[in-house]
Short mmCIF file of C-alpha atoms in Angstrom, two decimals:
data_model
loop_
_atom_site.label_atom_id
_atom_site.label_comp_id
_atom_site.label_asym_id
_atom_site.label_seq_id
_atom_site.Cartn_x
_atom_site.Cartn_y
_atom_site.Cartn_z
CA MET A 778 -0.05 0.02 -0.11
CA SER A 779 1.06 3.58 -0.66
CA GLY A 780 1.82 6.36 1.91
CA ARG A 781 -0.88 8.64 3.41
CA GLY A 782 -2.92 10.90 1.35
CA PRO A 783 -3.66 14.57 2.42
CA ALA A 784 -6.14 15.05 5.29
CA ARG A 785 -8.38 17.41 3.84
CA ARG A 786 -12.27 17.79 3.71
CA GLY A 787 -13.97 16.61 0.60
CA VAL A 788 -17.03 16.13 -1.11
CA LEU A 789 -19.40 12.97 -1.18
CA THR A 790 -22.51 12.39 -3.04
CA ALA A 791 -24.75 9.28 -3.51
CA ALA A 792 -26.13 8.19 -6.86
CA ALA A 793 -28.15 5.01 -7.18
CA GLY A 794 -31.52 3.48 -7.50
CA LEU A 795 -33.75 2.35 -4.72
CA ALA A 796 -37.02 0.36 -4.84
CA ALA A 797 -38.53 2.46 -2.15
CA VAL A 798 -40.47 5.65 -1.82
CA VAL A 799 -38.78 8.97 -0.71
CA ALA A 800 -40.19 11.43 1.79
CA THR A 801 -38.64 13.50 4.51
CA ALA A 802 -38.70 11.22 7.52
CA PRO A 803 -39.25 12.48 11.13
CA GLY A 804 -36.61 11.46 13.59
CA ALA A 805 -37.33 8.16 15.40
CA ARG A 806 -37.20 7.94 19.03
CA ALA A 807 -34.14 6.13 20.51
CA ALA A 808 -35.14 2.69 21.94
CA GLU A 809 -34.82 1.73 25.40
CA ALA A 810 -32.52 -1.20 26.19
CA PRO A 811 -34.40 -4.06 27.75
CA GLY A 812 -34.48 -3.90 31.56
CA SER A 813 -32.37 -0.52 31.75
CA ALA A 814 -32.88 3.03 31.14
CA ALA A 815 -29.79 3.15 28.81
CA ARG A 816 -30.68 4.74 25.43
CA ARG A 817 -29.73 2.97 22.32
CA SER A 818 -29.03 4.56 19.05
CA ARG A 819 -32.02 5.14 16.88
CA TRP A 820 -29.96 3.83 13.84
CA THR A 821 -29.64 0.18 13.30
CA THR A 822 -27.87 -1.76 10.46
CA SER A 823 -30.44 -2.80 7.99
CA TRP A 824 -27.83 -4.44 5.59
CA ALA A 825 -24.23 -5.16 6.29
CA THR A 826 -21.16 -7.26 5.22
CA ALA A 827 -17.87 -8.05 6.97
CA GLN A 828 -14.59 -7.20 5.25
CA THR A 829 -11.52 -9.25 4.51
CA ALA A 830 -8.15 -8.15 3.04
CA PRO A 831 -7.52 -8.91 -0.65
CA THR A 832 -5.16 -11.50 -1.92
CA PRO A 833 -3.24 -11.30 -5.15
CA ALA A 834 -6.06 -13.30 -6.78
CA ASP A 835 -8.42 -10.63 -5.94
CA THR A 836 -7.56 -8.42 -9.00
CA VAL A 837 -9.63 -5.34 -8.49
CA ALA A 838 -9.47 -5.27 -4.59
CA SER A 839 -5.74 -5.87 -4.62
CA THR A 840 -4.99 -3.30 -7.27
CA GLY A 841 -7.61 -0.72 -6.34
CA LEU A 842 -9.15 2.01 -8.63
CA THR A 843 -8.39 5.25 -9.93
CA GLN A 844 -11.23 7.35 -11.28
CA GLY A 845 -13.21 4.28 -10.73
CA THR A 846 -17.00 3.91 -9.80
CA PHE A 847 -18.44 0.94 -7.56
CA THR A 848 -22.15 0.51 -7.70
CA ALA A 849 -23.69 -1.82 -4.96
CA HIS A 850 -27.23 -3.02 -5.12
CA VAL A 851 -28.16 -4.21 -1.55
CA ARG A 852 -31.43 -5.67 -0.14
CA LEU A 853 -32.44 -3.88 3.04
CA SER A 854 -34.13 -5.63 6.04
CA ALA A 855 -35.76 -2.83 8.10
CA GLY A 856 -36.65 0.52 6.40
CA GLY A 857 -36.66 4.10 7.45
CA GLN A 858 -34.26 7.06 7.11
CA VAL A 859 -31.01 6.02 5.55
CA ARG A 860 -27.38 6.57 5.97
CA LEU A 861 -24.27 4.71 4.81
CA ARG A 862 -21.19 3.26 6.65
CA TYR A 863 -17.84 2.65 4.84
CA GLY A 864 -14.92 0.77 6.32
CA HIS A 865 -11.25 0.12 5.33
CA ALA A 866 -10.44 -2.35 8.07
CA PHE A 867 -7.27 -3.73 6.30
CA GLY A 868 -6.21 -0.49 4.74
CA THR A 869 -2.72 1.20 5.39
CA ALA A 870 -3.60 4.49 3.53
CA PRO A 871 -6.73 6.73 3.49
CA VAL A 872 -9.22 6.63 0.64
CA LEU A 873 -10.96 9.51 -0.79
CA ILE A 874 -14.57 8.66 -1.38
CA GLY A 875 -17.22 10.62 -3.31
CA PRO A 876 -19.30 11.82 -4.85
CA VAL A 877 -21.75 9.16 -3.69
CA THR A 878 -25.55 8.57 -4.23
CA ALA A 879 -28.04 6.34 -2.63
CA GLY A 880 -31.29 5.77 -4.40
CA GLY A 881 -30.27 8.44 -6.72
CA ARG A 882 -30.03 11.02 -3.94
CA PRO A 883 -26.83 12.80 -2.82
CA VAL A 884 -25.04 11.56 0.27
CA THR A 885 -22.95 13.88 2.48
CA PHE A 886 -20.57 13.51 5.23
CA GLY A 887 -20.62 16.28 7.70
CA GLY A 888 -22.43 18.38 5.00
CA GLN A 889 -19.71 17.65 2.44
CA ARG A 890 -20.00 15.42 -0.69
CA ARG A 891 -16.51 14.02 -0.48
CA ALA A 892 -14.72 12.51 2.55
CA TRP A 893 -11.51 10.73 3.61
CA LEU A 894 -11.93 7.31 4.85
CA ALA A 895 -8.88 6.57 7.29
CA ALA A 896 -6.91 3.48 6.94
CA GLY A 897 -8.37 0.86 9.55
CA ALA A 898 -11.22 3.19 10.31
CA SER A 899 -15.02 3.54 9.32
CA LEU A 900 -16.88 6.53 7.95
CA THR A 901 -20.59 7.35 8.46
CA SER A 902 -22.54 9.46 6.30
CA ASP A 903 -25.31 12.04 7.23
CA ALA A 904 -28.84 10.94 6.86
CA VAL A 905 -29.71 11.02 3.10
CA ALA A 906 -31.87 13.97 2.72
CA GLY A 907 -35.48 13.35 1.76
CA MET A 908 -35.26 9.62 1.71
CA ARG A 909 -37.16 6.99 3.59
CA ALA A 910 -36.61 3.38 2.38
CA ALA A 911 -39.31 0.75 2.57
CA GLU A 912 -38.64 -2.49 4.34
CA HIS A 913 -36.93 -4.98 2.02
CA ALA A 914 -36.19 -2.34 -0.64
CA LEU A 915 -33.37 -2.75 -2.98
CA LEU A 916 -31.14 0.12 -2.76
CA THR A 917 -28.48 1.13 -5.13
CA VAL A 918 -25.41 3.01 -3.84
CA ARG A 919 -23.03 4.49 -6.33
CA THR A 920 -19.63 5.47 -5.07
CA GLU A 921 -17.01 7.33 -7.01
CA LEU A 922 -13.39 6.69 -6.03
CA PRO A 923 -10.98 9.30 -7.50
CA GLY A 924 -7.98 7.21 -6.33
CA PRO A 925 -5.48 5.86 -6.75
CA THR A 926 -6.99 4.06 -3.79
CA GLY A 927 -4.41 1.32 -3.45
CA PRO A 928 -5.62 -2.05 -2.21
CA LEU A 929 -9.33 -1.99 -0.97
CA SER A 930 -10.85 -3.76 1.99
CA PHE A 931 -13.80 -5.79 0.61
CA HIS A 932 -16.14 -8.57 0.93
CA ARG A 933 -15.21 -11.11 -1.79
CA ASN A 934 -18.74 -12.81 -2.45
CA THR A 935 -22.18 -11.33 -1.45
CA HIS A 936 -24.01 -13.66 -3.78
CA ALA A 937 -25.58 -10.50 -5.36
CA SER A 938 -24.72 -8.53 -8.39
CA HIS A 939 -22.97 -5.29 -8.37
CA GLU A 940 -20.68 -3.29 -10.78
CA VAL A 941 -17.12 -1.83 -10.93
CA ASP A 942 -16.94 0.57 -13.83
CA GLY A 943 -20.10 -1.18 -15.44
CA VAL A 944 -18.49 -4.70 -15.08
CA ARG A 945 -20.49 -7.20 -12.98
CA THR A 946 -18.95 -8.41 -9.67
CA THR A 947 -20.33 -10.08 -6.65
CA SER A 948 -17.88 -8.24 -4.39
CA VAL A 949 -18.47 -5.15 -2.33
CA PHE A 950 -15.72 -2.61 -1.83
CA LEU A 951 -15.43 -0.36 1.19
CA LEU A 952 -19.26 -0.21 1.77
CA THR A 953 -19.96 -2.13 5.06
CA GLY A 954 -23.56 -1.09 6.06
CA VAL A 955 -26.70 0.71 5.39
CA GLU A 956 -28.29 2.01 8.46
CA VAL A 957 -31.84 2.94 8.97
CA THR A 958 -34.29 4.28 11.73
CA GLY A 959 -37.27 2.23 11.21
CA ALA A 960 -36.48 -1.11 12.93
CA HIS A 961 -39.33 -1.99 15.14
CA GLY A 962 -38.59 -5.83 15.50
CA PRO A 963 -35.44 -7.76 16.54
CA VAL A 964 -32.08 -6.19 15.71
CA VAL A 965 -29.73 -8.98 15.12
CA ALA A 966 -26.19 -9.54 13.96
CA VAL A 967 -25.47 -12.92 12.32
CA LEU A 968 -21.76 -13.87 12.87
CA GLY A 969 -21.21 -16.78 10.45
CA ASP A 970 -19.40 -18.43 7.70
CA SER A 971 -20.24 -19.49 4.17
CA ILE A 972 -23.72 -20.86 5.12
CA ALA A 973 -24.78 -17.36 6.45
CA GLU A 974 -22.94 -15.77 3.48
CA GLY A 975 -25.31 -17.66 1.15
CA VAL A 976 -23.16 -20.39 -0.57
CA GLY A 977 -25.83 -22.90 -1.93
CA THR A 978 -28.23 -20.31 -2.93
CA PRO A 979 -28.48 -18.54 -6.34
CA ASP A 980 -26.93 -15.14 -6.77
CA ASP A 981 -29.58 -12.32 -6.43
CA SER A 982 -32.29 -14.66 -5.16
CA GLY A 983 -32.47 -13.23 -1.63
CA LEU A 984 -32.68 -16.90 -0.32
CA ARG A 985 -29.80 -16.75 2.19
CA TRP A 986 -31.28 -17.72 5.46
CA PRO A 987 -30.64 -14.33 7.17
CA ASP A 988 -32.67 -12.78 4.32
CA GLN A 989 -35.48 -15.33 4.74
CA LEU A 990 -35.38 -14.70 8.56
CA ALA A 991 -35.68 -10.95 8.01
CA ARG A 992 -38.84 -11.56 5.83
CA ARG A 993 -40.27 -13.59 8.50
CA LEU A 994 -39.94 -10.96 11.22
CA PRO A 995 -41.63 -7.53 10.21
CA GLY A 996 -39.51 -4.63 11.20
CA ALA A 997 -36.45 -6.72 11.95
CA ALA A 998 -32.87 -5.40 11.18
CA ILE A 999 -30.69 -8.32 10.20
CA ALA A 1000 -26.90 -7.72 9.64
CA ASP A 1001 -25.38 -10.71 7.84
CA LEU A 1002 -21.75 -10.91 8.76
CA GLY A 1003 -21.08 -14.28 7.13
CA ILE A 1004 -17.71 -14.85 5.50
CA SER A 1005 -17.16 -18.03 3.44
CA GLY A 1006 -14.41 -20.25 5.01
CA ASN A 1007 -14.34 -18.22 8.24
CA ARG A 1008 -13.50 -20.05 11.43
CA LEU A 1009 -14.18 -19.39 15.21
CA LEU A 1010 -10.61 -19.86 16.50
CA LEU A 1011 -7.98 -19.33 13.63
CA ASP A 1012 -7.35 -16.53 11.09
CA ASP A 1013 -6.79 -17.27 7.43
CA ALA A 1014 -5.07 -15.18 4.81
CA ARG A 1015 -8.04 -15.65 2.38
CA PHE A 1016 -10.95 -16.25 4.62
CA GLY A 1017 -10.18 -13.41 7.06
CA PRO A 1018 -9.76 -13.09 10.79
CA GLY A 1019 -11.63 -15.69 12.80
CA GLY A 1020 -14.77 -15.01 14.85
CA GLN A 1021 -12.91 -14.15 17.98
CA ALA A 1022 -10.52 -11.75 16.27
CA ARG A 1023 -13.25 -9.89 14.20
CA PHE A 1024 -16.14 -9.79 16.85
CA ASP A 1025 -15.44 -6.30 18.12
CA ARG A 1026 -15.14 -4.70 14.68
CA ASP A 1027 -17.82 -6.52 13.00
CA VAL A 1028 -20.38 -7.01 15.78
CA LEU A 1029 -19.88 -4.64 18.63
CA SER A 1030 -19.47 -1.59 16.35
CA LEU A 1031 -23.01 -1.91 14.92
CA PRO A 1032 -25.45 0.68 16.18
CA GLY A 1033 -28.55 -0.40 18.08
CA LEU A 1034 -27.74 -4.07 18.09
CA ARG A 1035 -29.75 -6.13 20.58
CA THR A 1036 -28.68 -9.76 19.76
CA VAL A 1037 -25.85 -11.63 18.13
CA LEU A 1038 -26.51 -15.15 16.52
CA ILE A 1039 -23.32 -16.99 16.34
CA HIS A 1040 -22.98 -19.94 13.69
CA LEU A 1041 -19.29 -20.70 13.59
CA GLY A 1042 -17.43 -23.95 14.01
CA VAL A 1043 -17.80 -26.28 10.99
CA ASN A 1044 -14.74 -24.79 9.42
CA ASP A 1045 -12.75 -25.19 12.51
CA LEU A 1046 -13.38 -28.98 12.12
CA GLN A 1047 -13.19 -29.66 8.52
CA GLN A 1048 -10.52 -27.06 7.29
CA PRO A 1049 -6.92 -28.10 7.99
CA PRO A 1050 -5.49 -27.96 10.58
CA SER A 1051 -8.64 -29.54 12.04
CA GLN A 1052 -9.66 -28.65 15.43
CA THR A 1053 -10.30 -31.86 17.27
CA ASP A 1054 -10.64 -30.68 20.87
CA PRO A 1055 -14.22 -29.74 21.67
CA ALA A 1056 -13.06 -27.82 24.73
CA LEU A 1057 -11.29 -25.26 22.61
CA VAL A 1058 -14.25 -24.67 20.47
CA LEU A 1059 -16.52 -24.35 23.48
CA ALA A 1060 -14.12 -22.06 25.20
CA GLY A 1061 -14.14 -19.85 21.98
CA TYR A 1062 -17.93 -19.60 22.18
CA ARG A 1063 -17.83 -18.69 25.97
CA GLN A 1064 -15.47 -15.88 25.26
CA LEU A 1065 -17.71 -14.49 22.51
CA VAL A 1066 -20.73 -14.80 24.84
CA LEU A 1067 -18.88 -12.85 27.63
CA ARG A 1068 -17.92 -10.16 25.34
CA ALA A 1069 -21.60 -9.87 23.96
CA ARG A 1070 -23.12 -9.62 27.51
CA ASP A 1071 -20.54 -7.07 28.52
CA ALA A 1072 -21.97 -4.96 25.65
CA GLY A 1073 -25.48 -5.57 26.77
CA LEU A 1074 -26.21 -8.08 24.04
CA ARG A 1075 -28.01 -11.41 24.14
CA ALA A 1076 -25.82 -14.30 22.61
CA VAL A 1077 -27.71 -16.96 20.62
CA GLY A 1078 -25.70 -19.95 19.69
CA ALA A 1079 -26.43 -22.32 16.67
CA THR A 1080 -25.38 -25.89 16.57
CA ILE A 1081 -22.91 -27.01 13.85
CA THR A 1082 -24.75 -28.44 10.98
CA PRO A 1083 -24.11 -32.01 9.48
CA PHE A 1084 -21.47 -32.29 6.80
CA GLY A 1085 -21.24 -36.04 6.20
CA GLY A 1086 -21.27 -35.82 2.47
CA TRP A 1087 -18.35 -33.38 2.42
CA SER A 1088 -14.94 -34.51 1.08
CA ARG A 1089 -13.10 -33.75 4.47
CA TRP A 1090 -15.70 -35.37 6.59
CA THR A 1091 -14.52 -38.25 8.96
CA PRO A 1092 -15.96 -40.29 11.68
CA GLU A 1093 -13.52 -38.69 14.13
CA LEU A 1094 -14.75 -35.13 13.20
CA GLU A 1095 -18.29 -36.31 13.56
CA THR A 1096 -17.60 -37.37 17.08
CA VAL A 1097 -16.07 -33.84 17.88
CA ARG A 1098 -19.23 -32.14 16.25
CA GLN A 1099 -21.75 -34.27 18.30
CA ARG A 1100 -19.69 -33.49 21.49
CA ILE A 1101 -19.65 -29.66 20.65
CA ASN A 1102 -23.57 -29.74 19.86
CA ALA A 1103 -24.42 -31.72 22.90
CA ALA A 1104 -22.65 -29.16 25.16
CA VAL A 1105 -24.36 -26.24 23.26
CA ARG A 1106 -27.78 -27.84 23.76
CA THR A 1107 -27.50 -27.97 27.51
CA GLY A 1108 -28.16 -24.18 27.49
CA ARG A 1109 -24.99 -23.53 29.66
CA VAL A 1110 -22.90 -22.05 26.85
CA PHE A 1111 -25.24 -19.43 25.22
CA ASP A 1112 -28.23 -17.41 26.37
CA ALA A 1113 -30.49 -19.32 23.91
CA VAL A 1114 -29.91 -22.12 21.32
CA THR A 1115 -30.95 -22.49 17.69
CA ASP A 1116 -30.61 -26.02 16.75
CA PHE A 1117 -29.53 -25.79 13.13
CA ASP A 1118 -28.29 -29.36 13.29
CA ALA A 1119 -31.76 -30.87 14.05
CA ALA A 1120 -33.25 -28.51 11.39
CA LEU A 1121 -31.04 -29.98 8.59
CA ARG A 1122 -30.05 -33.54 9.53
CA ASP A 1123 -31.27 -36.74 7.92
CA PRO A 1124 -33.05 -38.66 10.44
CA ASP A 1125 -31.66 -41.95 9.10
CA HIS A 1126 -28.13 -40.69 8.68
CA PRO A 1127 -27.78 -37.82 11.29
CA GLU A 1128 -24.02 -37.22 10.15
CA ARG A 1129 -25.52 -35.95 6.81
CA MET A 1130 -27.93 -33.27 5.75
CA SER A 1131 -31.28 -34.33 4.43
CA PRO A 1132 -31.14 -34.87 0.78
CA ALA A 1133 -34.01 -32.30 0.38
CA TYR A 1134 -31.97 -29.60 2.04
CA ASP A 1135 -28.43 -30.36 0.61
CA SER A 1136 -27.06 -28.05 -2.15
CA GLY A 1137 -25.22 -31.08 -3.52
CA ASP A 1138 -21.81 -30.83 -1.73
CA GLY A 1139 -22.77 -32.27 1.62
CA LEU A 1140 -21.74 -29.12 3.36
CA HIS A 1141 -23.92 -26.13 2.17
CA PRO A 1142 -27.70 -26.19 2.37
CA GLY A 1143 -29.59 -25.37 -0.83
CA PRO A 1144 -32.53 -22.88 -0.87
CA SER A 1145 -34.88 -25.20 1.02
CA GLY A 1146 -32.25 -25.84 3.53
CA HIS A 1147 -31.81 -22.08 4.10
CA ALA A 1148 -35.54 -21.85 4.42
CA ALA A 1149 -35.37 -24.63 7.17
CA LEU A 1150 -32.61 -22.64 9.06
CA ALA A 1151 -34.71 -19.50 8.98
CA ALA A 1152 -37.67 -21.24 10.34
CA ALA A 1153 -35.62 -22.81 13.16
CA VAL A 1154 -34.75 -19.33 14.69
CA ASP A 1155 -37.18 -18.58 17.50
CA ARG A 1156 -38.16 -15.02 17.39
CA ARG A 1157 -38.58 -14.98 21.28
CA HIS A 1158 -34.67 -15.70 21.32
CA LEU A 1159 -33.93 -12.48 19.55
CA LEU A 1160 -35.74 -9.81 21.42
#
């Protein structure tokens, strides 16, 4: 990465399409934290993604852009007034952003239409003037990057279509969240791996289980922080920091959050080096629960789903999975439990997914499997 750019104020606008109506929205009242008088932010993250650092194989992200334009098409969960959040978690130099538009309307940062995003930091916009997005609206965010940016922090595959200089991509660069004021249901962050990310579902289908969960829960704000290949315990150059390492940045930084749903662990088992000590995985879960509770959040855990048809499955790893899941089901690890294993497994072959739910690789559920996962989440655990 190159050296630091000038620290000057700039201009930022927002230009993109939104399948929602626009009208100046009154300010929403800040929600009260359950059981306390502490005021929470009136903003919640309606759409989000978690970042990783680019590898040499990630051509656009590793090279960066000069006079480039990135256009993201993101499906919101909750609606309301809109503001954007950018992040450069893995950057070593600031990036000038703007002009930007959201739903075709200009976006400003402190009243300016361009702004510097500092290396390793985040940048939050002003509320987009005159816009109120509908629940589940498709919002287009167009970001101009004068550059040269240097390597860009990004999310490799959102399983949705976006564009860089008019060329389709499934990656999202720098944009990490769309925040809204209209959530009146559960406000949940999903800390997960490829299953939460949407592997096994068609691009642009909106059939990832967090998306389906949002549609089940009117007014819910669901932040999908799944990263393909992500682990609980170990970091990886391609798949990013593990769940413990990214928890503060990806989860605790979100405004208005009430619950975190943790579904990590299968990659700790099946990716080399395999984790074969259940106690270490359970200790990792307990650390996340402690950090969530310290932040006033409810921590819901999900059992590890079956992967008996996957190429790296072994009977020994199945024993580890079963021991971890048995401990999670006792209720002494998380505040509540969502039994994803029970939702997907084949009753006759419990080490495997039901054929009706399997995408075909033995590890990732298909669309019907994602529907079963969404249906398995108890709304009462998310409030």
